[in-house]
Amino acid sequence: MSISTQGGPERRPSVVKPAAGAKPTSPGGGKPSRSGGGKGPRKPITPVKVAQQRSWGPILMFVAVGALAVGIIGYGAFAVIKGSESWEDRAAGIDGITNYRETDPGMLTANHKTGPQTYKTTPPVGGDHNAAWQNCMGDVYDAPIANEHAVHSMEHGAVWITYKTGLPQDQIDTLASKVRGNEFMLMSPIDGLSNNISVQAWGYQLKVDTADDDRIDSFIRALRINATQEPNAGCSSGVTATGTTPRDLGNGTQQGS
Amino acid sequence: MSSATTSSEPSTDGSEEPAPRRGPGTLWLALAIVVGLTLGYAAGLLTPTVTAPGDDSVEAGFVRDMSTHHAQAVEMAMIMHTKAQDDQVASLAADIAITQQGQIGTMSAWLRDWNLNPTGEQPRMAWMPNSQGSLTNGLMPGMATPEQLTQLRSATGVEAERLFLDLMLTHHLGGIHMAEEVVDLSDNEDIDWLAGTMVASQQREIQAIQVIKTELPAN
């Protein structure tokens, strides 16, 4: 005991190494009372100890790798879950939105019909419609348009903003700024609308009272294009005229959707 | 457990001491392979998601804005195609409509791959530095105004063709500017590839437009 402590201070705290190296030569002298005393003397057990000591390296390595793996997987899973919120979830999170795809899917037929159609909701959110769609290239219409064309636009993925005729101009301008320059958006007034503003996409509707209600933006972000029934369908080459009477193409009924 | 049994066997042979060490070593190796494969597989699964452009990235901003920019080119080309009298104008209009609509499809597929919505949180053109003031009534550089589109719809004959060529030339210049910017800003290979072809092909079309303009009959 006294020898090892004396030798240590001479060369700094490297006491640990000479003590470990001294084990085989002096098993009973240095640290017999702790653990080496019982197992040290026998030969067959000594290699077992060596094997266990060597295995700590891999164990530590695997623990480290495992922790790294869990960390990476955990972060990845977090990122995936956070980033993968579907547009349906986003829409469902909008306060006051009505999802007719859930509550009344039966009314969301999509056949082409000529002439005026009857819709369950005002404004409509889907259903049979005219073969021609209303142009929805960010068009801001200053007069009412035909439901039968607008429904077709929504089938293509457009968000249709409607407001009660007579809404103050500054609110109309605010709404128009959300529409102009953005394809898959269109906007028009409706006479006698129940609320000041009603925003709709295929199967979805949100009614609000003021143009600066930020739920309008949330609705657009969630549903514009995403609500389409025909991915990659367009908004140009549609009807650009106003008027609530649908403009039939040709003479008879059309096929397709 | 296993180490104890393996250590007892070699003692009988005496000479073969490395053999017992291979027993646990093989186990560790197998574990390492399993852990490594699992780690690699998980990383491979997650890497595309983690490294995909984010909602406010240059790539997402460009893809959304260029899709809108393209959509108006398609609109003008389709208006023209239905009433073009000059063969060259009709051909150019068809080329523009088909090409740019196809590119919209490519770009929208990227947004889906990146798990992003078609509509971003950022305003138009925010991905471009110093882009303040580049929007005019919500329209990006080169885009035609609603009034110009109304004019194009109502125009006929050579007048419509000249108007179309002028509007499309301006439209291309704005689109080339945006595409050049994204090539500078983004390292995404797909973006750089598609935007690079936009720059090259639209520059060629501008030259074609200038030639066609000289060959159209006066008035």
CSV table of C-alpha atoms in Angstrom, one decimal:
chain,number,residue,atom,x,y,z
A,1,MET,CA,0.0,0.0,0.0
A,2,SER,CA,2.6,2.4,1.0
A,3,ILE,CA,4.8,1.5,-2.0
A,4,SER,CA,2.1,2.2,-4.5
A,5,THR,CA,1.2,5.5,-3.0
A,6,GLN,CA,4.8,6.6,-2.9
A,7,GLY,CA,5.5,5.6,-6.5
A,8,GLY,CA,2.4,7.5,-7.6
A,9,PRO,CA,3.1,11.0,-6.4
A,10,GLU,CA,6.5,10.9,-8.1
A,11,ARG,CA,5.0,10.9,-11.6
A,12,ARG,CA,1.7,12.7,-11.1
A,13,PRO,CA,-1.7,11.0,-10.7
A,14,SER,CA,-0.9,8.0,-13.0
A,15,VAL,CA,-1.4,5.9,-9.9
A,16,VAL,CA,-4.2,4.0,-11.5
A,17,LYS,CA,-2.1,2.4,-14.2
A,18,PRO,CA,0.6,1.0,-12.0
A,19,ALA,CA,-2.0,-0.2,-9.6
A,20,ALA,CA,-3.8,-2.2,-12.3
A,21,GLY,CA,-0.6,-3.6,-13.7
A,22,ALA,CA,0.4,-4.7,-10.2
A,23,LYS,CA,-2.6,-6.9,-9.9
A,24,PRO,CA,-1.2,-10.1,-11.2
A,25,THR,CA,2.1,-9.7,-9.3
A,26,SER,CA,0.6,-8.7,-6.0
A,27,PRO,CA,-3.0,-9.9,-5.8
A,28,GLY,CA,-3.2,-10.0,-2.0
A,29,GLY,CA,-1.2,-6.9,-1.3
A,30,GLY,CA,-3.0,-4.0,-3.0
A,31,LYS,CA,-6.7,-4.4,-3.0
A,32,PRO,CA,-7.6,-7.8,-1.8
A,33,SER,CA,-10.7,-6.8,0.3
A,34,ARG,CA,-12.8,-5.4,-2.6
A,35,SER,CA,-13.2,-8.0,-5.4
A,36,GLY,CA,-9.9,-9.3,-6.7
A,37,GLY,CA,-9.3,-11.3,-3.6
A,38,GLY,CA,-12.0,-13.9,-4.1
A,39,LYS,CA,-11.6,-14.4,-7.8
A,40,GLY,CA,-8.0,-13.6,-8.4
A,41,PRO,CA,-6.2,-16.7,-7.2
A,42,ARG,CA,-8.0,-19.2,-9.5
A,43,LYS,CA,-6.8,-19.7,-13.0
A,44,PRO,CA,-9.9,-20.6,-15.0
A,45,ILE,CA,-11.9,-17.7,-13.7
A,46,THR,CA,-9.3,-15.1,-14.7
A,47,PRO,CA,-9.9,-15.4,-18.5
A,48,VAL,CA,-13.6,-15.0,-17.8
A,49,LYS,CA,-12.9,-11.7,-16.2
A,50,VAL,CA,-10.8,-10.6,-19.1
A,51,ALA,CA,-13.6,-11.5,-21.5
A,52,GLN,CA,-16.1,-9.4,-19.5
A,53,GLN,CA,-13.8,-6.5,-19.4
A,54,ARG,CA,-13.3,-6.6,-23.2
A,55,SER,CA,-17.0,-6.7,-23.8
A,56,TRP,CA,-17.6,-3.3,-22.2
A,57,GLY,CA,-16.2,-1.6,-25.3
A,58,PRO,CA,-18.8,-3.1,-27.7
A,59,ILE,CA,-21.5,-2.6,-25.1
A,60,LEU,CA,-20.8,1.1,-24.7
A,61,MET,CA,-20.5,1.3,-28.5
A,62,PHE,CA,-23.9,-0.3,-29.0
A,63,VAL,CA,-25.5,1.8,-26.3
A,64,ALA,CA,-24.1,4.9,-28.0
A,65,VAL,CA,-25.2,3.7,-31.4
A,66,GLY,CA,-28.6,2.8,-30.0
A,67,ALA,CA,-29.0,6.2,-28.4
A,68,LEU,CA,-28.0,7.8,-31.7
A,69,ALA,CA,-30.5,5.6,-33.6
A,70,VAL,CA,-33.3,6.4,-31.2
A,71,GLY,CA,-32.5,10.0,-31.4
A,72,ILE,CA,-32.4,10.0,-35.2
A,73,ILE,CA,-35.6,7.9,-35.5
A,74,GLY,CA,-37.3,10.0,-32.9
A,75,TYR,CA,-36.4,13.3,-34.6
A,76,GLY,CA,-37.4,11.9,-37.9
A,77,ALA,CA,-40.7,10.6,-36.6
A,78,PHE,CA,-41.4,14.0,-35.0
A,79,ALA,CA,-40.6,15.8,-38.3
A,80,VAL,CA,-42.8,13.4,-40.2
A,81,ILE,CA,-45.7,13.7,-37.8
A,82,LYS,CA,-45.4,17.5,-37.6
A,83,GLY,CA,-45.0,18.0,-41.4
A,84,SER,CA,-47.6,15.4,-42.5
A,85,GLU,CA,-50.7,17.1,-41.2
A,86,SER,CA,-53.1,16.5,-44.0
A,87,TRP,CA,-55.1,19.2,-45.6
A,88,GLU,CA,-58.2,17.5,-44.3
A,89,ASP,CA,-56.9,17.9,-40.8
A,90,ARG,CA,-56.1,21.5,-41.5
A,91,ALA,CA,-59.6,22.1,-42.8
A,92,ALA,CA,-61.1,20.3,-39.8
A,93,GLY,CA,-59.2,22.6,-37.5
A,94,ILE,CA,-60.9,25.7,-38.9
A,95,ASP,CA,-63.5,26.9,-36.4
A,96,GLY,CA,-66.9,27.0,-37.9
A,97,ILE,CA,-66.2,25.1,-41.2
A,98,THR,CA,-68.8,22.7,-42.5
A,99,ASN,CA,-67.6,19.5,-44.1
A,100,TYR,CA,-70.4,18.3,-46.4
A,101,ARG,CA,-68.2,15.4,-47.5
A,102,GLU,CA,-68.9,13.9,-44.1
A,103,THR,CA,-72.3,15.3,-43.3
A,104,ASP,CA,-74.0,14.9,-46.7
A,105,PRO,CA,-71.8,13.2,-49.2
A,106,GLY,CA,-74.9,12.2,-51.2
A,107,MET,CA,-75.4,15.7,-52.5
A,108,LEU,CA,-71.9,15.9,-54.0
A,109,THR,CA,-72.7,14.3,-57.3
A,110,ALA,CA,-70.7,15.5,-60.2
A,111,ASN,CA,-72.6,14.9,-63.4
A,112,HIS,CA,-72.8,17.4,-66.3
A,113,LYS,CA,-76.3,18.8,-66.7
A,114,THR,CA,-77.7,21.5,-68.9
A,115,GLY,CA,-80.0,24.2,-67.6
A,116,PRO,CA,-80.5,25.5,-64.0
A,117,GLN,CA,-79.7,23.1,-61.1
A,118,THR,CA,-81.1,23.0,-57.6
A,119,TYR,CA,-78.6,22.9,-54.8
A,120,LYS,CA,-79.1,22.1,-51.1
A,121,THR,CA,-76.9,24.8,-49.8
A,122,THR,CA,-76.5,28.5,-50.6
A,123,PRO,CA,-74.0,29.0,-52.0
A,124,PRO,CA,-73.6,25.5,-53.4
A,125,VAL,CA,-70.5,23.4,-52.5
A,126,GLY,CA,-70.8,20.7,-55.0
A,127,GLY,CA,-73.2,18.6,-57.1
A,128,ASP,CA,-74.3,18.3,-60.7
A,129,HIS,CA,-73.1,21.2,-62.8
A,130,ASN,CA,-72.7,22.7,-66.2
A,131,ALA,CA,-70.2,21.3,-68.6
A,132,ALA,CA,-68.5,24.7,-68.7
A,133,TRP,CA,-66.7,26.0,-65.6
A,134,GLN,CA,-66.5,29.6,-64.5
A,135,ASN,CA,-63.0,31.0,-65.2
A,136,CYS,CA,-61.2,30.8,-61.9
A,137,MET,CA,-57.8,32.4,-62.7
A,138,GLY,CA,-58.1,34.8,-59.8
A,139,ASP,CA,-61.1,36.3,-61.5
A,140,VAL,CA,-63.0,38.9,-59.4
A,141,TYR,CA,-66.5,39.2,-60.8
A,142,ASP,CA,-68.5,42.3,-59.9
A,143,ALA,CA,-71.9,40.7,-60.5
A,144,PRO,CA,-73.5,37.4,-59.6
A,145,ILE,CA,-72.4,34.3,-61.6
A,146,ALA,CA,-74.1,31.0,-62.3
A,147,ASN,CA,-73.9,28.4,-59.6
A,148,GLU,CA,-73.8,25.7,-62.3
A,149,HIS,CA,-70.4,27.1,-63.6
A,150,ALA,CA,-69.0,27.9,-60.2
A,151,VAL,CA,-69.6,24.4,-58.9
A,152,HIS,CA,-67.6,23.1,-61.8
A,153,SER,CA,-64.8,25.4,-60.9
A,154,MET,CA,-64.8,24.0,-57.4
A,155,GLU,CA,-64.7,20.5,-58.8
A,156,HIS,CA,-61.5,21.5,-60.4
A,157,GLY,CA,-60.1,22.6,-57.1
A,158,ALA,CA,-61.0,26.3,-56.9
A,159,VAL,CA,-62.0,28.2,-53.8
A,160,TRP,CA,-65.0,30.4,-54.4
A,161,ILE,CA,-65.4,33.5,-52.3
A,162,THR,CA,-68.9,34.9,-52.2
A,163,TYR,CA,-70.1,38.0,-50.5
A,164,LYS,CA,-73.5,39.6,-49.9
A,165,THR,CA,-74.3,42.2,-52.5
A,166,GLY,CA,-73.8,45.6,-50.9
A,167,LEU,CA,-70.8,44.7,-48.7
A,168,PRO,CA,-68.7,47.8,-48.1
A,169,GLN,CA,-66.1,48.4,-50.8
A,170,ASP,CA,-63.1,48.2,-48.5
A,171,GLN,CA,-64.2,44.7,-47.5
A,172,ILE,CA,-64.7,43.8,-51.1
A,173,ASP,CA,-61.2,45.1,-51.8
A,174,THR,CA,-59.7,43.0,-49.0
A,175,LEU,CA,-61.4,39.9,-50.4
A,176,ALA,CA,-60.3,40.7,-53.9
A,177,SER,CA,-56.6,41.0,-52.7
A,178,LYS,CA,-56.8,37.3,-51.7
A,179,VAL,CA,-58.1,36.4,-55.2
A,180,ARG,CA,-56.3,38.5,-57.8
A,181,GLY,CA,-53.3,36.9,-59.3
A,182,ASN,CA,-54.1,33.5,-57.8
A,183,GLU,CA,-55.4,30.8,-60.1
A,184,PHE,CA,-57.9,28.4,-58.5
A,185,MET,CA,-59.5,31.4,-56.9
A,186,LEU,CA,-62.7,33.3,-57.9
A,187,MET,CA,-65.0,35.7,-56.3
A,188,SER,CA,-68.5,37.1,-56.9
A,189,PRO,CA,-71.4,38.7,-55.1
A,190,ILE,CA,-74.6,36.9,-54.3
A,191,ASP,CA,-77.9,38.8,-53.7
A,192,GLY,CA,-79.4,38.2,-50.2
A,193,LEU,CA,-76.6,36.0,-48.9
A,194,SER,CA,-77.4,34.9,-45.3
A,195,ASN,CA,-73.9,36.0,-44.0
A,196,ASN,CA,-71.7,38.8,-45.3
A,197,ILE,CA,-69.2,36.3,-46.7
A,198,SER,CA,-69.3,32.7,-47.5
A,199,VAL,CA,-66.2,30.8,-48.7
A,200,GLN,CA,-66.5,27.4,-50.3
A,201,ALA,CA,-64.6,24.6,-52.0
A,202,TRP,CA,-65.8,21.2,-53.1
A,203,GLY,CA,-67.7,19.8,-50.1
A,204,TYR,CA,-66.6,22.5,-47.7
A,205,GLN,CA,-68.0,25.8,-46.6
A,206,LEU,CA,-67.2,28.6,-44.1
A,207,LYS,CA,-69.4,31.6,-43.4
A,208,VAL,CA,-67.9,34.7,-41.8
A,209,ASP,CA,-68.9,38.2,-41.2
A,210,THR,CA,-65.8,40.3,-42.0
A,211,ALA,CA,-63.3,40.2,-44.8
A,212,ASP,CA,-60.3,40.4,-42.4
A,213,ASP,CA,-61.3,37.2,-40.6
A,214,ASP,CA,-58.1,35.1,-40.8
A,215,ARG,CA,-60.1,31.9,-41.1
A,216,ILE,CA,-60.6,32.9,-44.7
A,217,ASP,CA,-56.8,32.6,-45.3
A,218,SER,CA,-56.8,29.3,-43.4
A,219,PHE,CA,-59.6,28.0,-45.6
A,220,ILE,CA,-57.7,29.0,-48.7
A,221,ARG,CA,-54.4,27.5,-47.6
A,222,ALA,CA,-56.1,24.2,-46.6
A,223,LEU,CA,-58.4,23.7,-49.6
A,224,ARG,CA,-57.2,25.6,-52.6
A,225,ILE,CA,-56.3,23.0,-55.2
A,226,ASN,CA,-56.3,20.3,-52.5
A,227,ALA,CA,-60.1,20.1,-52.7
A,228,THR,CA,-60.0,19.1,-56.4
A,229,GLN,CA,-61.9,16.1,-57.7
A,230,GLU,CA,-59.8,16.2,-60.9
A,231,PRO,CA,-56.1,16.6,-60.1
A,232,ASN,CA,-54.4,18.9,-62.6
A,233,ALA,CA,-57.7,20.2,-64.0
A,234,GLY,CA,-57.5,23.8,-64.9
A,235,CYS,CA,-59.2,27.1,-64.3
A,236,SER,CA,-58.7,28.9,-67.6
A,237,SER,CA,-60.7,28.4,-70.7
A,238,GLY,CA,-63.9,28.9,-68.6
A,239,VAL,CA,-66.8,31.2,-68.7
A,240,THR,CA,-65.8,34.8,-68.0
A,241,ALA,CA,-69.2,36.4,-68.3
A,242,THR,CA,-71.4,37.1,-65.3
A,243,GLY,CA,-75.1,36.3,-65.0
A,244,THR,CA,-76.9,33.6,-63.0
A,245,THR,CA,-78.2,31.7,-66.0
A,246,PRO,CA,-75.9,28.8,-67.0
A,247,ARG,CA,-74.5,28.9,-70.5
A,248,ASP,CA,-74.9,25.5,-72.0
A,249,LEU,CA,-72.3,24.3,-74.5
A,250,GLY,CA,-73.7,22.9,-77.7
A,251,ASN,CA,-77.2,21.6,-77.7
A,252,GLY,CA,-77.5,18.2,-75.9
A,253,THR,CA,-76.1,16.8,-72.8
A,254,GLN,CA,-72.3,16.4,-72.3
A,255,GLN,CA,-70.4,13.4,-71.1
A,256,GLY,CA,-67.6,13.1,-68.7
A,257,SER,CA,-67.1,15.1,-65.6
B,1,MET,CA,-23.7,-17.5,-19.6
B,2,SER,CA,-22.5,-18.2,-23.1
B,3,SER,CA,-19.0,-17.0,-22.3
B,4,ALA,CA,-18.7,-19.3,-19.5
B,5,THR,CA,-19.8,-22.4,-21.5
B,6,THR,CA,-17.5,-21.5,-24.4
B,7,SER,CA,-14.6,-20.9,-22.1
B,8,SER,CA,-15.0,-24.3,-20.6
B,9,GLU,CA,-14.8,-26.1,-24.0
B,10,PRO,CA,-11.4,-24.7,-25.1
B,11,SER,CA,-9.8,-25.6,-21.8
B,12,THR,CA,-10.2,-29.3,-22.9
B,13,ASP,CA,-8.5,-28.6,-26.2
B,14,GLY,CA,-6.0,-26.3,-24.6
B,15,SER,CA,-4.4,-25.1,-27.8
B,16,GLU,CA,-7.5,-23.4,-29.3
B,17,GLU,CA,-8.0,-20.3,-27.3
B,18,PRO,CA,-9.2,-17.9,-30.0
B,19,ALA,CA,-12.2,-20.1,-30.8
B,20,PRO,CA,-14.1,-19.3,-27.6
B,21,ARG,CA,-13.7,-15.6,-28.2
B,22,ARG,CA,-15.3,-15.9,-31.6
B,23,GLY,CA,-18.6,-17.1,-30.0
B,24,PRO,CA,-19.5,-13.9,-28.3
B,25,GLY,CA,-17.8,-12.0,-31.0
B,26,THR,CA,-20.1,-13.4,-33.6
B,27,LEU,CA,-23.1,-12.5,-31.5
B,28,TRP,CA,-21.9,-9.0,-31.2
B,29,LEU,CA,-21.3,-8.9,-34.9
B,30,ALA,CA,-24.8,-10.1,-35.6
B,31,LEU,CA,-26.2,-7.5,-33.3
B,32,ALA,CA,-24.1,-4.8,-34.9
B,33,ILE,CA,-25.4,-5.8,-38.3
B,34,VAL,CA,-29.0,-5.8,-37.1
B,35,VAL,CA,-28.6,-2.5,-35.4
B,36,GLY,CA,-26.8,-1.0,-38.4
B,37,LEU,CA,-29.4,-2.2,-40.9
B,38,THR,CA,-32.2,-1.0,-38.7
B,39,LEU,CA,-30.5,2.4,-38.3
B,40,GLY,CA,-29.7,2.6,-42.0
B,41,TYR,CA,-33.2,1.6,-43.0
B,42,ALA,CA,-34.8,4.1,-40.7
B,43,ALA,CA,-32.5,6.8,-41.8
B,44,GLY,CA,-33.2,6.0,-45.4
B,45,LEU,CA,-37.0,6.2,-44.8
B,46,LEU,CA,-36.8,9.5,-43.0
B,47,THR,CA,-34.1,11.3,-44.9
B,48,PRO,CA,-36.3,12.4,-47.8
B,49,THR,CA,-38.8,13.8,-45.3
B,50,VAL,CA,-36.2,15.5,-43.2
B,51,THR,CA,-34.3,17.0,-46.1
B,52,ALA,CA,-37.3,18.0,-48.3
B,53,PRO,CA,-37.7,21.7,-48.9
B,54,GLY,CA,-39.8,23.4,-46.2
B,55,ASP,CA,-42.9,25.5,-46.5
B,56,ASP,CA,-41.0,28.8,-46.6
B,57,SER,CA,-38.1,27.5,-48.7
B,58,VAL,CA,-36.9,29.0,-52.0
B,59,GLU,CA,-37.8,25.8,-53.8
B,60,ALA,CA,-41.4,25.7,-52.5
B,61,GLY,CA,-41.9,29.4,-53.2
B,62,PHE,CA,-40.6,29.1,-56.7
B,63,VAL,CA,-42.7,26.1,-57.5
B,64,ARG,CA,-45.9,27.7,-56.2
B,65,ASP,CA,-45.2,31.0,-57.9
B,66,MET,CA,-44.0,29.6,-61.2
B,67,SER,CA,-47.0,27.3,-61.3
B,68,THR,CA,-49.3,30.4,-61.1
B,69,HIS,CA,-47.1,32.3,-63.6
B,70,HIS,CA,-47.3,29.3,-66.0
B,71,ALA,CA,-51.1,29.0,-65.5
B,72,GLN,CA,-51.6,32.4,-66.9
B,73,ALA,CA,-49.4,31.7,-69.9
B,74,VAL,CA,-51.6,28.6,-70.5
B,75,GLU,CA,-54.6,30.8,-70.2
B,76,MET,CA,-53.4,33.3,-72.8
B,77,ALA,CA,-52.2,30.5,-75.1
B,78,MET,CA,-55.5,28.8,-75.0
B,79,ILE,CA,-57.4,32.0,-75.7
B,80,MET,CA,-55.1,32.5,-78.7
B,81,HIS,CA,-55.2,29.0,-80.0
B,82,THR,CA,-58.9,29.0,-80.5
B,83,LYS,CA,-58.8,31.9,-82.8
B,84,ALA,CA,-55.3,32.1,-84.3
B,85,GLN,CA,-55.3,32.6,-88.1
B,86,ASP,CA,-51.5,32.5,-88.6
B,87,ASP,CA,-50.1,29.0,-88.5
B,88,GLN,CA,-47.0,30.1,-86.6
B,89,VAL,CA,-49.1,31.8,-83.9
B,90,ALA,CA,-51.3,28.8,-83.6
B,91,SER,CA,-48.3,26.5,-83.3
B,92,LEU,CA,-46.6,28.7,-80.7
B,93,ALA,CA,-49.8,29.0,-78.7
B,94,ALA,CA,-50.2,25.2,-78.6
B,95,ASP,CA,-46.6,24.7,-77.7
B,96,ILE,CA,-46.8,27.1,-74.8
B,97,ALA,CA,-50.0,25.7,-73.5
B,98,ILE,CA,-49.0,22.1,-73.6
B,99,THR,CA,-45.4,22.6,-72.3
B,100,GLN,CA,-46.3,24.9,-69.4
B,101,GLN,CA,-49.3,22.9,-68.3
B,102,GLY,CA,-47.1,19.9,-68.2
B,103,GLN,CA,-44.5,21.7,-66.2
B,104,ILE,CA,-47.2,22.8,-63.7
B,105,GLY,CA,-47.9,19.1,-63.3
B,106,THR,CA,-44.3,18.3,-62.6
B,107,MET,CA,-44.0,21.1,-60.1
B,108,SER,CA,-47.2,20.2,-58.3
B,109,ALA,CA,-46.0,16.6,-58.0
B,110,TRP,CA,-42.9,18.0,-56.3
B,111,LEU,CA,-45.0,19.8,-53.7
B,112,ARG,CA,-46.8,16.6,-53.0
B,113,ASP,CA,-43.5,14.8,-52.6
B,114,TRP,CA,-42.4,17.4,-50.2
B,115,ASN,CA,-45.6,17.1,-48.3
B,116,LEU,CA,-46.4,20.7,-48.9
B,117,ASN,CA,-49.7,22.4,-49.7
B,118,PRO,CA,-50.2,24.2,-53.0
B,119,THR,CA,-50.9,27.4,-51.1
B,120,GLY,CA,-48.0,28.5,-48.8
B,121,GLU,CA,-47.8,30.7,-45.7
B,122,GLN,CA,-45.5,33.1,-47.4
B,123,PRO,CA,-46.6,35.9,-49.7
B,124,ARG,CA,-45.9,35.7,-53.4
B,125,MET,CA,-42.3,36.2,-54.5
B,126,ALA,CA,-41.1,36.2,-50.8
B,127,TRP,CA,-38.5,33.5,-51.8
B,128,MET,CA,-36.7,36.0,-54.0
B,129,PRO,CA,-34.4,38.5,-52.2
B,130,ASN,CA,-35.3,42.2,-52.7
B,131,SER,CA,-38.6,41.2,-54.2
B,132,GLN,CA,-40.5,44.0,-52.5
B,133,GLY,CA,-42.5,45.9,-55.1
B,134,SER,CA,-42.3,43.1,-57.6
B,135,LEU,CA,-46.0,42.4,-57.2
B,136,THR,CA,-48.5,44.7,-59.0
B,137,ASN,CA,-52.0,44.2,-57.9
B,138,GLY,CA,-51.1,40.7,-56.8
B,139,LEU,CA,-49.5,40.0,-60.2
B,140,MET,CA,-46.0,38.7,-60.5
B,141,PRO,CA,-43.4,40.1,-63.0
B,142,GLY,CA,-44.6,39.8,-66.6
B,143,MET,CA,-48.1,38.8,-65.9
B,144,ALA,CA,-50.9,40.3,-67.9
B,145,THR,CA,-53.6,42.4,-66.1
B,146,PRO,CA,-57.2,41.4,-66.1
B,147,GLU,CA,-57.8,44.3,-68.5
B,148,GLN,CA,-55.2,43.0,-70.9
B,149,LEU,CA,-56.8,39.5,-70.8
B,150,THR,CA,-60.2,41.0,-71.5
B,151,GLN,CA,-58.6,42.8,-74.4
B,152,LEU,CA,-57.1,39.6,-75.7
B,153,ARG,CA,-60.4,37.8,-75.5
B,154,SER,CA,-62.3,40.4,-77.4
B,155,ALA,CA,-59.6,41.1,-80.1
B,156,THR,CA,-59.7,39.3,-83.4
B,157,GLY,CA,-57.4,38.6,-86.4
B,158,VAL,CA,-53.9,40.0,-86.6
B,159,GLU,CA,-54.7,42.5,-83.8
B,160,ALA,CA,-55.3,39.6,-81.4
B,161,GLU,CA,-52.2,37.8,-82.6
B,162,ARG,CA,-50.0,40.9,-82.2
B,163,LEU,CA,-51.4,41.5,-78.7
B,164,PHE,CA,-50.8,37.9,-77.8
B,165,LEU,CA,-47.2,38.0,-79.0
B,166,ASP,CA,-46.6,41.2,-77.0
B,167,LEU,CA,-48.2,39.9,-73.9
B,168,MET,CA,-46.4,36.6,-74.1
B,169,LEU,CA,-43.0,38.3,-74.7
B,170,THR,CA,-43.5,40.3,-71.5
B,171,HIS,CA,-44.7,37.2,-69.7
B,172,HIS,CA,-41.6,35.2,-70.8
B,173,LEU,CA,-39.3,38.0,-69.6
B,174,GLY,CA,-40.8,37.9,-66.1
B,175,GLY,CA,-40.7,34.1,-66.0
B,176,ILE,CA,-37.1,34.0,-67.2
B,177,HIS,CA,-36.2,36.4,-64.4
B,178,MET,CA,-37.8,34.2,-61.8
B,179,ALA,CA,-36.2,31.0,-63.2
B,180,GLU,CA,-32.7,32.6,-63.3
B,181,GLU,CA,-33.1,33.7,-59.7
B,182,VAL,CA,-34.0,30.2,-58.5
B,183,VAL,CA,-31.1,28.6,-60.4
B,184,ASP,CA,-28.8,31.0,-58.4
B,185,LEU,CA,-30.6,30.5,-55.1
B,186,SER,CA,-31.3,26.8,-55.0
B,187,ASP,CA,-29.0,23.7,-55.1
B,188,ASN,CA,-31.9,21.4,-55.7
B,189,GLU,CA,-31.0,19.4,-58.8
B,190,ASP,CA,-34.6,19.0,-60.0
B,191,ILE,CA,-35.3,22.7,-59.6
B,192,ASP,CA,-32.2,23.8,-61.3
B,193,TRP,CA,-32.8,21.4,-64.2
B,194,LEU,CA,-36.4,22.5,-64.8
B,195,ALA,CA,-35.8,26.2,-64.2
B,196,GLY,CA,-32.7,26.0,-66.5
B,197,THR,CA,-34.8,24.6,-69.3
B,198,MET,CA,-37.4,27.3,-68.7
B,199,VAL,CA,-34.7,30.0,-69.2
B,200,ALA,CA,-33.3,28.4,-72.3
B,201,SER,CA,-36.6,27.5,-74.0
B,202,GLN,CA,-38.4,30.8,-73.2
B,203,GLN,CA,-35.4,32.7,-74.5
B,204,ARG,CA,-35.7,30.8,-77.7
B,205,GLU,CA,-39.4,31.5,-77.8
B,206,ILE,CA,-38.8,35.2,-77.4
B,207,GLN,CA,-36.6,35.1,-80.5
B,208,ALA,CA,-39.3,33.2,-82.3
B,209,ILE,CA,-41.9,35.7,-81.2
B,210,GLN,CA,-39.8,38.5,-82.6
B,211,VAL,CA,-39.5,36.8,-85.9
B,212,ILE,CA,-43.2,36.0,-86.1
B,213,LYS,CA,-44.0,39.6,-85.3
B,214,THR,CA,-42.1,40.8,-88.4
B,215,GLU,CA,-43.8,38.3,-90.6
B,216,LEU,CA,-47.4,39.0,-89.5
B,217,PRO,CA,-49.3,41.2,-92.0
B,218,ALA,CA,-49.7,44.8,-91.0
B,219,ASN,CA,-52.8,45.8,-89.1
